[in-house]
mmCIF file of C-alpha atoms in Angstrom:
data_model
loop_
_atom_site.group_PDB
_atom_site.id
_atom_site.type_symbol
_atom_site.label_atom_id
_atom_site.label_comp_id
_atom_site.label_asym_id
_atom_site.label_seq_id
_atom_site.Cartn_x
_atom_site.Cartn_y
_atom_site.Cartn_z
ATOM 1 C CA UNK A 88 20.511 -49.599 -4.227
ATOM 2 C CA UNK A 89 22.985 -47.567 -6.260
ATOM 3 C CA UNK A 90 20.379 -47.071 -8.986
ATOM 4 C CA UNK A 91 17.846 -45.791 -6.476
ATOM 5 C CA UNK A 92 20.381 -43.304 -5.149
ATOM 6 C CA UNK A 93 21.122 -42.117 -8.676
ATOM 7 C CA UNK A 94 17.410 -41.604 -9.280
ATOM 8 C CA UNK A 95 17.177 -39.546 -6.114
ATOM 9 C CA UNK A 96 19.982 -37.310 -7.320
ATOM 10 C CA UNK A 97 18.122 -36.630 -10.540
ATOM 11 C CA UNK A 98 14.779 -35.977 -8.858
ATOM 12 C CA UNK A 99 13.176 -32.547 -9.176
ATOM 13 C CA UNK A 100 13.957 -30.174 -6.273
ATOM 14 C CA UNK A 101 11.372 -30.296 -3.518
ATOM 15 C CA UNK A 102 10.003 -27.285 -1.649
ATOM 16 C CA UNK A 103 12.332 -28.166 1.217
ATOM 17 C CA UNK A 104 15.311 -28.130 -1.136
ATOM 18 C CA UNK A 105 14.315 -24.660 -2.304
ATOM 19 C CA UNK A 106 14.102 -23.479 1.274
ATOM 20 C CA UNK A 107 17.563 -24.749 2.031
ATOM 21 C CA UNK A 108 18.826 -22.947 -1.049
ATOM 22 C CA UNK A 109 17.592 -19.578 0.219
ATOM 23 C CA UNK A 110 19.278 -19.644 3.617
ATOM 24 C CA UNK A 111 21.867 -17.080 2.552
ATOM 25 C CA UNK A 112 19.225 -14.447 1.792
ATOM 26 C CA UNK A 113 19.628 -11.601 4.345
ATOM 27 C CA UNK A 114 16.903 -11.565 6.981
ATOM 28 C CA UNK A 115 15.597 -8.095 6.082
ATOM 29 C CA UNK A 116 15.341 -9.034 2.412
ATOM 30 C CA UNK A 117 13.607 -12.298 3.280
ATOM 31 C CA UNK A 118 11.119 -10.485 5.523
ATOM 32 C CA UNK A 119 10.329 -8.024 2.742
ATOM 33 C CA UNK A 120 9.668 -10.905 0.358
ATOM 34 C CA UNK A 121 7.396 -12.573 2.890
ATOM 35 C CA UNK A 122 5.438 -9.342 3.396
ATOM 36 C CA UNK A 123 4.936 -8.986 -0.357
ATOM 37 C CA UNK A 124 3.506 -12.507 -0.492
ATOM 38 C CA UNK A 125 1.398 -11.885 2.607
ATOM 39 C CA UNK A 126 -0.093 -8.754 1.043
ATOM 40 C CA UNK A 127 -1.135 -10.733 -2.014
ATOM 41 C CA UNK A 128 -2.649 -13.589 0.014
ATOM 42 C CA UNK A 129 -4.445 -11.293 2.463
ATOM 43 C CA UNK A 130 -5.908 -9.253 -0.394
ATOM 44 C CA UNK A 131 -7.345 -12.372 -2.044
ATOM 45 C CA UNK A 132 -8.704 -14.153 1.017
ATOM 46 C CA UNK A 133 -9.015 -11.576 3.781
ATOM 47 C CA UNK A 134 -7.436 -11.782 7.209
ATOM 48 C CA UNK A 135 -9.660 -14.446 8.773
ATOM 49 C CA UNK A 136 -9.590 -16.836 5.813
ATOM 50 C CA UNK A 137 -5.828 -16.604 5.321
ATOM 51 C CA UNK A 138 -3.645 -19.187 7.050
ATOM 52 C CA UNK A 139 0.006 -18.986 7.966
ATOM 53 C CA UNK A 140 0.465 -22.179 5.931
ATOM 54 C CA UNK A 141 -0.695 -20.390 2.778
ATOM 55 C CA UNK A 142 1.730 -17.531 3.302
ATOM 56 C CA UNK A 143 4.630 -19.830 4.179
ATOM 57 C CA UNK A 144 4.014 -21.934 1.088
ATOM 58 C CA UNK A 145 3.731 -18.872 -1.153
ATOM 59 C CA UNK A 146 6.938 -17.399 0.250
ATOM 60 C CA UNK A 147 8.832 -20.717 0.071
ATOM 61 C CA UNK A 148 9.645 -20.764 3.796
ATOM 62 C CA UNK A 149 8.659 -22.970 6.701
ATOM 63 C CA UNK A 150 5.822 -22.025 9.021
ATOM 64 C CA UNK A 151 8.167 -22.070 12.064
ATOM 65 C CA UNK A 152 10.345 -19.475 10.301
ATOM 66 C CA UNK A 153 7.273 -17.337 9.722
ATOM 67 C CA UNK A 154 6.472 -17.438 13.443
ATOM 68 C CA UNK A 155 10.106 -16.800 14.347
ATOM 69 C CA UNK A 156 10.111 -13.612 12.275
ATOM 70 C CA UNK A 157 6.654 -12.258 13.111
ATOM 71 C CA UNK A 158 5.356 -14.116 16.178
ATOM 72 C CA UNK A 159 1.712 -14.390 15.121
ATOM 73 C CA UNK A 160 -0.673 -13.873 12.212
ATOM 74 C CA UNK A 161 -1.861 -10.627 13.806
ATOM 75 C CA UNK A 162 1.708 -9.319 13.944
ATOM 76 C CA UNK A 163 2.359 -10.409 10.364
ATOM 77 C CA UNK A 164 -0.789 -8.622 9.237
ATOM 78 C CA UNK A 165 0.254 -5.441 11.043
ATOM 79 C CA UNK A 166 3.722 -5.660 9.460
ATOM 80 C CA UNK A 167 2.090 -6.084 6.041
ATOM 81 C CA UNK A 168 -0.091 -3.023 6.580
ATOM 82 C CA UNK A 169 2.938 -1.045 7.776
ATOM 83 C CA UNK A 170 5.001 -1.937 4.706
ATOM 84 C CA UNK A 171 2.141 -1.034 2.367
ATOM 85 C CA UNK A 172 1.581 2.271 4.155
ATOM 86 C CA UNK A 173 5.283 3.133 4.097
ATOM 87 C CA UNK A 174 5.290 2.616 0.332
ATOM 88 C CA UNK A 175 2.350 4.994 0.081
ATOM 89 C CA UNK A 176 3.982 7.631 2.287
ATOM 90 C CA UNK A 177 7.479 7.439 0.825
ATOM 91 C CA UNK A 178 7.052 10.242 -1.690
ATOM 92 C CA UNK A 179 4.686 12.494 0.236
ATOM 93 C CA UNK A 180 7.356 14.666 1.892
ATOM 94 C CA UNK A 181 9.004 15.225 -1.494
ATOM 95 C CA UNK A 182 5.681 16.299 -3.013
ATOM 96 C CA UNK A 183 5.075 18.778 -0.211
ATOM 97 C CA UNK A 184 8.269 20.617 -1.186
ATOM 98 C CA UNK A 185 6.687 21.641 -4.497
ATOM 99 C CA UNK A 186 6.061 25.407 -4.227
ATOM 100 C CA UNK A 187 3.033 25.404 -6.568
ATOM 101 C CA UNK A 188 -0.039 24.308 -4.568
ATOM 102 C CA UNK A 189 -2.143 23.530 -7.642
ATOM 103 C CA UNK A 190 0.529 21.292 -9.125
ATOM 104 C CA UNK A 191 1.213 19.803 -5.702
ATOM 105 C CA UNK A 192 -2.431 18.820 -5.261
ATOM 106 C CA UNK A 193 -2.441 17.112 -8.647
ATOM 107 C CA UNK A 194 0.772 15.296 -7.750
ATOM 108 C CA UNK A 195 -0.735 14.069 -4.477
ATOM 109 C CA UNK A 196 -3.604 12.527 -6.454
ATOM 110 C CA UNK A 197 -1.218 11.089 -9.030
ATOM 111 C CA UNK A 198 1.098 9.629 -6.366
ATOM 112 C CA UNK A 199 -1.878 7.788 -4.898
ATOM 113 C CA UNK A 200 -2.801 6.329 -8.287
ATOM 114 C CA UNK A 201 0.829 5.407 -8.955
ATOM 115 C CA UNK A 202 0.936 3.540 -5.663
ATOM 116 C CA UNK A 203 -2.262 1.655 -6.529
ATOM 117 C CA UNK A 204 -0.901 0.747 -9.954
ATOM 118 C CA UNK A 205 2.343 -0.639 -8.484
ATOM 119 C CA UNK A 206 0.889 -2.249 -5.369
ATOM 120 C CA UNK A 207 -2.637 -3.348 -6.260
ATOM 121 C CA UNK A 208 -2.730 -6.202 -3.751
ATOM 122 C CA UNK A 209 -1.266 -4.075 -0.986
ATOM 123 C CA UNK A 210 -3.662 -1.224 -1.610
ATOM 124 C CA UNK A 211 -6.629 -3.595 -1.498
ATOM 125 C CA UNK A 212 -5.529 -4.699 1.971
ATOM 126 C CA UNK A 213 -4.995 -1.114 3.109
ATOM 127 C CA UNK A 214 -8.343 0.115 1.766
ATOM 128 C CA UNK A 215 -10.311 -2.738 3.323
ATOM 129 C CA UNK A 216 -8.669 -2.082 6.678
ATOM 130 C CA UNK A 217 -9.495 1.628 6.422
ATOM 131 C CA UNK A 218 -13.168 0.649 6.315
ATOM 132 C CA UNK A 219 -13.314 -2.050 8.979
ATOM 133 C CA UNK A 220 -10.385 -2.256 11.394
ATOM 134 C CA UNK A 221 -9.953 -1.177 14.988
ATOM 135 C CA UNK A 222 -7.033 -1.666 17.368
ATOM 136 C CA UNK A 223 -3.366 -1.470 16.265
ATOM 137 C CA UNK A 224 -4.103 -2.219 12.603
ATOM 138 C CA UNK A 225 -6.898 0.346 12.436
ATOM 139 C CA UNK A 226 -4.699 2.928 14.161
ATOM 140 C CA UNK A 227 -1.863 2.330 11.705
ATOM 141 C CA UNK A 228 -4.160 2.654 8.690
ATOM 142 C CA UNK A 229 -5.743 5.788 10.152
ATOM 143 C CA UNK A 230 -2.275 7.315 10.602
ATOM 144 C CA UNK A 231 -1.354 6.780 6.947
ATOM 145 C CA UNK A 232 -4.709 8.023 5.695
ATOM 146 C CA UNK A 233 -4.739 11.075 7.970
ATOM 147 C CA UNK A 234 -1.227 12.009 6.809
ATOM 148 C CA UNK A 235 -2.521 12.216 3.258
ATOM 149 C CA UNK A 236 -5.581 14.169 4.362
ATOM 150 C CA UNK A 237 -3.464 16.668 6.322
ATOM 151 C CA UNK A 238 -1.080 17.173 3.400
ATOM 152 C CA UNK A 239 -4.025 17.689 1.073
ATOM 153 C CA UNK A 240 -5.751 20.087 3.480
ATOM 154 C CA UNK A 241 -2.654 22.271 3.835
ATOM 155 C CA UNK A 242 -2.284 22.351 0.066
ATOM 156 C CA UNK A 243 -5.956 23.211 -0.504
ATOM 157 C CA UNK A 244 -5.750 26.024 2.054
ATOM 158 C CA UNK A 245 -2.622 27.423 0.431
ATOM 159 C CA UNK A 246 -4.221 27.139 -3.013
ATOM 160 C CA UNK A 247 -7.083 29.354 -1.873
ATOM 161 C CA UNK A 248 -5.009 31.669 0.337
ATOM 162 C CA UNK A 249 -1.355 31.987 -0.772
ATOM 163 C CA UNK A 250 -0.521 33.986 2.360
ATOM 164 C CA UNK A 251 -0.667 30.722 4.331
ATOM 165 C CA UNK A 252 2.128 29.104 2.301
ATOM 166 C CA UNK A 253 4.631 29.301 5.169
ATOM 167 C CA UNK A 254 2.119 28.910 7.960
ATOM 168 C CA UNK A 255 2.857 25.836 10.100
ATOM 169 C CA UNK A 256 -0.559 25.881 11.765
ATOM 170 C CA UNK A 257 -3.032 23.128 11.018
ATOM 171 C CA UNK A 258 -5.370 23.705 8.111
ATOM 172 C CA UNK A 259 -8.785 25.235 8.797
ATOM 173 C CA UNK A 260 -11.935 23.174 9.035
ATOM 174 C CA UNK A 261 -13.138 24.004 5.504
ATOM 175 C CA UNK A 262 -9.848 22.835 3.981
ATOM 176 C CA UNK A 263 -9.914 19.672 6.108
ATOM 177 C CA UNK A 264 -13.479 18.939 4.970
ATOM 178 C CA UNK A 265 -12.487 19.371 1.325
ATOM 179 C CA UNK A 266 -9.406 17.187 1.820
ATOM 180 C CA UNK A 267 -11.539 14.392 3.291
ATOM 181 C CA UNK A 268 -13.876 14.628 0.306
ATOM 182 C CA UNK A 269 -10.927 14.576 -2.085
ATOM 183 C CA UNK A 270 -9.183 11.587 -0.500
ATOM 184 C CA UNK A 271 -12.451 9.675 -0.259
ATOM 185 C CA UNK A 272 -13.193 10.324 -3.922
ATOM 186 C CA UNK A 273 -9.700 9.277 -5.023
ATOM 187 C CA UNK A 274 -9.984 6.093 -2.930
ATOM 188 C CA UNK A 275 -13.343 5.260 -4.489
ATOM 189 C CA UNK A 276 -11.963 5.937 -7.959
ATOM 190 C CA UNK A 277 -8.943 3.724 -7.265
ATOM 191 C CA UNK A 278 -11.190 0.926 -6.041
ATOM 192 C CA UNK A 279 -13.111 1.063 -9.330
ATOM 193 C CA UNK A 280 -9.885 1.356 -11.337
ATOM 194 C CA UNK A 281 -8.510 -1.869 -9.853
ATOM 195 C CA UNK A 282 -11.400 -3.652 -11.583
ATOM 196 C CA UNK A 283 -10.632 -1.854 -14.863
ATOM 197 C CA UNK A 284 -6.845 -2.067 -15.350
ATOM 198 C CA UNK A 285 -7.281 -1.385 -19.061
ATOM 199 C CA UNK A 286 -7.733 2.313 -18.210
ATOM 200 C CA UNK A 287 -4.320 4.072 -18.484
ATOM 201 C CA UNK A 288 -3.185 5.864 -15.349
ATOM 202 C CA UNK A 289 -3.011 9.229 -17.127
ATOM 203 C CA UNK A 290 -6.639 8.885 -18.242
ATOM 204 C CA UNK A 291 -7.684 8.011 -14.702
ATOM 205 C CA UNK A 292 -5.760 10.990 -13.365
ATOM 206 C CA UNK A 293 -7.442 13.311 -15.858
ATOM 207 C CA UNK A 294 -10.907 12.091 -14.850
ATOM 208 C CA UNK A 295 -10.152 12.647 -11.167
ATOM 209 C CA UNK A 296 -8.639 16.100 -11.748
ATOM 210 C CA UNK A 297 -11.558 17.186 -13.936
ATOM 211 C CA UNK A 298 -14.042 16.063 -11.293
ATOM 212 C CA UNK A 299 -12.298 17.417 -8.198
ATOM 213 C CA UNK A 300 -10.073 20.394 -8.962
ATOM 214 C CA UNK A 301 -12.852 22.930 -9.722
ATOM 215 C CA UNK A 302 -14.374 22.338 -6.299
ATOM 216 C CA UNK A 303 -11.062 22.531 -4.437
ATOM 217 C CA UNK A 304 -9.840 25.896 -5.726
ATOM 218 C CA UNK A 305 -11.110 29.449 -6.197
ATOM 219 C CA UNK A 306 -13.657 29.145 -3.461
#
């Protein structure tokens, strides 16, 4: 009996042992880790084919803990989308403080590509939802996307009419149309780029700028 107990002591740690060893991780940190894993799993399998078991196993937590934190798969998915979108939006207000509209527009494009490079799985989830979702998830994705479009539209309008630099009114319809075209083109380029990670980000940025900037300014 003693020998058996000794063998048990030397056994490799089980998944349950690892879970017990992470109990001291602060809740907010643990939730962030779970959302990172969820973004990766959702991007590979899609919402309907992803199970809570897969996410729990990938995050090294129990399924009951997953439900305790998020309540349901729908709520976990919405939280994942929200975290991804917050990452995307985090630098937008800083970019808008740049006084040069031409440089600002380039930085908006570059910030989008930087986000895709750092959060490829998360962006895949966000992009797919932008195309297909309705309800709370669709509304959340639309909010993030529209924020980028509005920032781009204001910048495009200022680029073509410097007198509107301090104008707090919404951008005109022509600038909004151009901003939608720009964001759509950058999204499509990013979707292609995910399949071609060998392309350096600066080269991708140059291709996008060369294609889009002439049509956005000096109209």
